[in-house]
Amino acid sequence: MRFFTPWGLLALLAVPAIVFMYLLKQKYKELKVPSLYLWKKAIPASKAQEPWQKLRKNLLLFLQIATALLLALALGGPYIMGKSQVIDYVLALDCSLSMQATDVSPNRFLAAKADLLRLVEDAPPETTFSMVLLGEEPSLMLSGVQEKQELLRRIRETEATDGGVDWDKAKEILQAERDTLGGQIALFSDDYGALGDLPAQERVYNQGGDNGALSVLSYTEQEDGLSVLTRLENWGGEGEKTVTLYADDAVFDTKKFTLSRGEALDVTFRGVPKETNSIMVRLSPEDALPADNVRYEGISATGTEKVLLVTENNLFLEKALSLIDHVELYQATPEKAWELSGYGLYVFDGYLPEKMPEDGFVLLIDPPENPYVTMGEEKNIMATARMMENTGFSDISSVSFAVSAANALEAPWGKPLIRAGEDTLAVYGEYGGKKMAVFGFDFHNSDLPLNAGFPILLYRLTEWYFPKGQEALTQQEAGGGISFSLRPETVKAWVVTPQGDKSAVAPPFPALPFTQTEKNGFYSLTEEDGEGKVTTRLFGINPKTEGESELTLKGEKGGKENAEVKTIDAGKPLANVLLFLLCILLMIEWRVNCRAR
C-alpha cells in the first residue's frame, strides 16, 4: 500500500497521546457496599486517584486507538496500484456576455463554473486537462496538465467578459489541442451547435430569459447642441421600457416606450450641450442581462491641426489640403524650410530637409533618395495605378489613374496604398513610432490631381494621421483590441480602466494595441509630451449585443461524442473504505461509552 499524502500519517501521534491520557488518570466504576467487611474493596477506588498507574485493559482504549489509526491512514491517502481507465479533457468555458444572464441561478457563467470545478475535482488521478477560455480572442489557459489545484485556482479566478466569442478561432484551438491531447472536448456554454462539426460534450445553461438591450450609441454636432442616437431592442415580452440619457453623469432626459418581442426602435435626444465630455444611456427596468442595459461614449473635442506644405509650386496639393475643414495649412518653399517645428504634419513635395523635424508626422511625395524607403530607378508605368483594398480608408478603393513615370517602392515598415501592376507606388505605416506615407511619383506625372478621388484620398490620409470625433475612439466593443493614434509629440501614454487600473501603452513606439477591454465602462487615454503637457481623451467600451442579447436557445442538441478512453497504471484510493470503517468504529465507541455510563 502506498500513500498520496504521507504527511497525513502525522495523525498517528494521536495514538501515544490516547495511551498517555489513560496512564495519567484511570477511572473505576462507583461501587456501593453493604458493610464494612467489604470496605477493603473500596481501596482500589482510592488508588485510582493517583496520577500514574499500571495500564489496565479497557475496551474504549482499544476502540479509540483503532479510530486514530484509521483516521491517520485515511488522511495519508492510501492507494494500491492497479489498472484504471480515464478520459482526458479539453475543457472550453464560454466567457461571453450572454453567460451573465440570470435565467439560470445565480447566473449562467457561475453555474457553468461550478459544474466545471466539480468535473475536475471528481476526475480520477492521472487525468490530463487542457483549458480554453472562449471570448473575442480565445486563449489556451493551460495545456496538458495533471495538477488539479492549479487548474482549479485558474478556473475560480476566471470572469465573464462583456464581449462575444470568435467561434472560428475557438474551433481551431480546440481541434489542435484535441489532436495533441486526445480525449474529449467538454464545452460549457449557453447554446448547442456552436462548434459545428467538431465533436464535443456540450453542457448548456439556458432557460430562455427575457431581455432588452441598447445596441447603438452615437452623436452628431448640430447648431443647437449634440444630437444623440441610441437603439432599443426588445427580446422579451411586451412591456414598457425607459431610456435615460446622462450627460457628464447627470440625467439629461428620459423617454418611455412600449415594444413587442423582436421589435427595435431608434431613440433620439437633441440639444445636449456641446461642452459635454461624456454621454451614457441606461435602460430600465432591469432584466435577465443587466450588462447590455447601458452604453458609454466619450465626446471628442474638435479642433484644427497645423499642416506645413513644403513645395515649389504645387497648386493641386495646396488647393486639396486647404479644403479639409480640420486642417490649418501653412506653406513654404524648400529655400525657406529651415528649423522646422511646431506642426502636426509635414508635407514634403519633391524635397527632403537635411534634418527631419523631431515633431509631427510626415508625408513624402516623389522624394529624393532617403533612408525611409528603397526606391527603384524611375521608369515608365504602363499599367493603370489603383488604390489597394482593405486599407481602412473608405471611399477610395475604386480610384484608378494613369502614371507616366514613377519609382517602385519597398518599405518593410509600410503597407501598400497604390499599385500599378506588380509595382508599389505608395506606402503608409509607422516608422520610428511616427506615421509616415510616401508616394513614389510626382503628381504632375499623373492625372491623379484631375481625378475626383484626389481630394478624398488626401482627406482620408489626414483622417488617418489625425483621427477625430466619431472616427477616433467611438463604437468600441468589449473584448477587442484598440490601436491608438497618438499625437506626434507624445513621449508617454497610458490608459486608465473603469476599475482604476493603469496600463502603459507607450513607449515603445508604435503603441501596441490595448487589449484589456473585457468590461464595459468609461476608459481614459492620457498622453504626455516632452514638456510634461498632458492631454486626456475619454472613451467608452460597450457590450457586444449582436448574437449575445437574444437569450433564447437557438441550436439543437446533437449526438454525444464517444470519448477516447485510455488505460493506465494508477493508484486506486482506499480512503473512502477507511472512512466507512471509521464511522462504524465511532458508532461502536459511542455505544460502549453509553453502556459504561
PDB file of N, CA and C in Angstrom, residues 88-90 177-185 564:
ATOM      1  N   ASP A  88      -9.181  11.899 -20.804  1.00  0.00           N
ATOM      2  CA  ASP A  88      -8.558  13.221 -20.788  1.00  0.00           C
ATOM      3  C   ASP A  88      -9.546  14.235 -21.349  1.00  0.00           C
ATOM      4  N   TYR A  89      -9.436  15.480 -20.888  1.00  0.00           N
ATOM      5  CA  TYR A  89     -10.420  16.502 -21.265  1.00  0.00           C
ATOM      6  C   TYR A  89      -9.747  17.735 -21.848  1.00  0.00           C
ATOM      7  N   VAL A  90     -10.344  18.261 -22.930  1.00  0.00           N
ATOM      8  CA  VAL A  90     -10.072  19.612 -23.403  1.00  0.00           C
ATOM      9  C   VAL A  90     -11.284  20.438 -22.984  1.00  0.00           C
ATOM     10  N   GLU A 177      -5.741  21.269 -29.951  1.00  0.00           N
ATOM     11  CA  GLU A 177      -5.452  20.733 -28.622  1.00  0.00           C
ATOM     12  C   GLU A 177      -5.977  19.305 -28.488  1.00  0.00           C
ATOM     13  N   ARG A 178      -7.107  19.029 -29.082  1.00  0.00           N
ATOM     14  CA  ARG A 178      -7.651  17.665 -29.030  1.00  0.00           C
ATOM     15  C   ARG A 178      -6.765  16.708 -29.813  1.00  0.00           C
ATOM     16  N   ASP A 179      -6.243  17.153 -30.963  1.00  0.00           N
ATOM     17  CA  ASP A 179      -5.351  16.308 -31.747  1.00  0.00           C
ATOM     18  C   ASP A 179      -4.080  15.988 -30.970  1.00  0.00           C
ATOM     19  N   THR A 180      -3.646  16.950 -30.155  1.00  0.00           N
ATOM     20  CA  THR A 180      -2.426  16.747 -29.373  1.00  0.00           C
ATOM     21  C   THR A 180      -2.683  15.896 -28.135  1.00  0.00           C
ATOM     22  N   LEU A 181      -3.739  16.228 -27.425  1.00  0.00           N
ATOM     23  CA  LEU A 181      -4.017  15.576 -26.139  1.00  0.00           C
ATOM     24  C   LEU A 181      -4.833  14.303 -26.290  1.00  0.00           C
ATOM     25  N   GLY A 182      -5.722  14.281 -27.281  1.00  0.00           N
ATOM     26  CA  GLY A 182      -6.693  13.198 -27.354  1.00  0.00           C
ATOM     27  C   GLY A 182      -7.827  13.472 -26.383  1.00  0.00           C
ATOM     28  N   GLY A 183      -8.557  12.453 -26.031  1.00  0.00           N
ATOM     29  CA  GLY A 183      -9.616  12.629 -25.046  1.00  0.00           C
ATOM     30  C   GLY A 183     -10.843  13.286 -25.635  1.00  0.00           C
ATOM     31  N   GLN A 184     -11.503  14.091 -24.812  1.00  0.00           N
ATOM     32  CA  GLN A 184     -12.822  14.618 -25.148  1.00  0.00           C
ATOM     33  C   GLN A 184     -12.874  16.122 -24.941  1.00  0.00           C
ATOM     34  N   ILE A 185     -13.552  16.825 -25.861  1.00  0.00           N
ATOM     35  CA  ILE A 185     -13.818  18.249 -25.684  1.00  0.00           C
ATOM     36  C   ILE A 185     -15.088  18.387 -24.856  1.00  0.00           C
ATOM     37  N   GLU A 564     -12.592   9.182 -25.995  1.00  0.00           N
ATOM     38  CA  GLU A 564     -11.430   8.310 -26.108  1.00  0.00           C
ATOM     39  C   GLU A 564     -10.950   7.957 -24.708  1.00  0.00           C
TER      40      GLU A 564
END
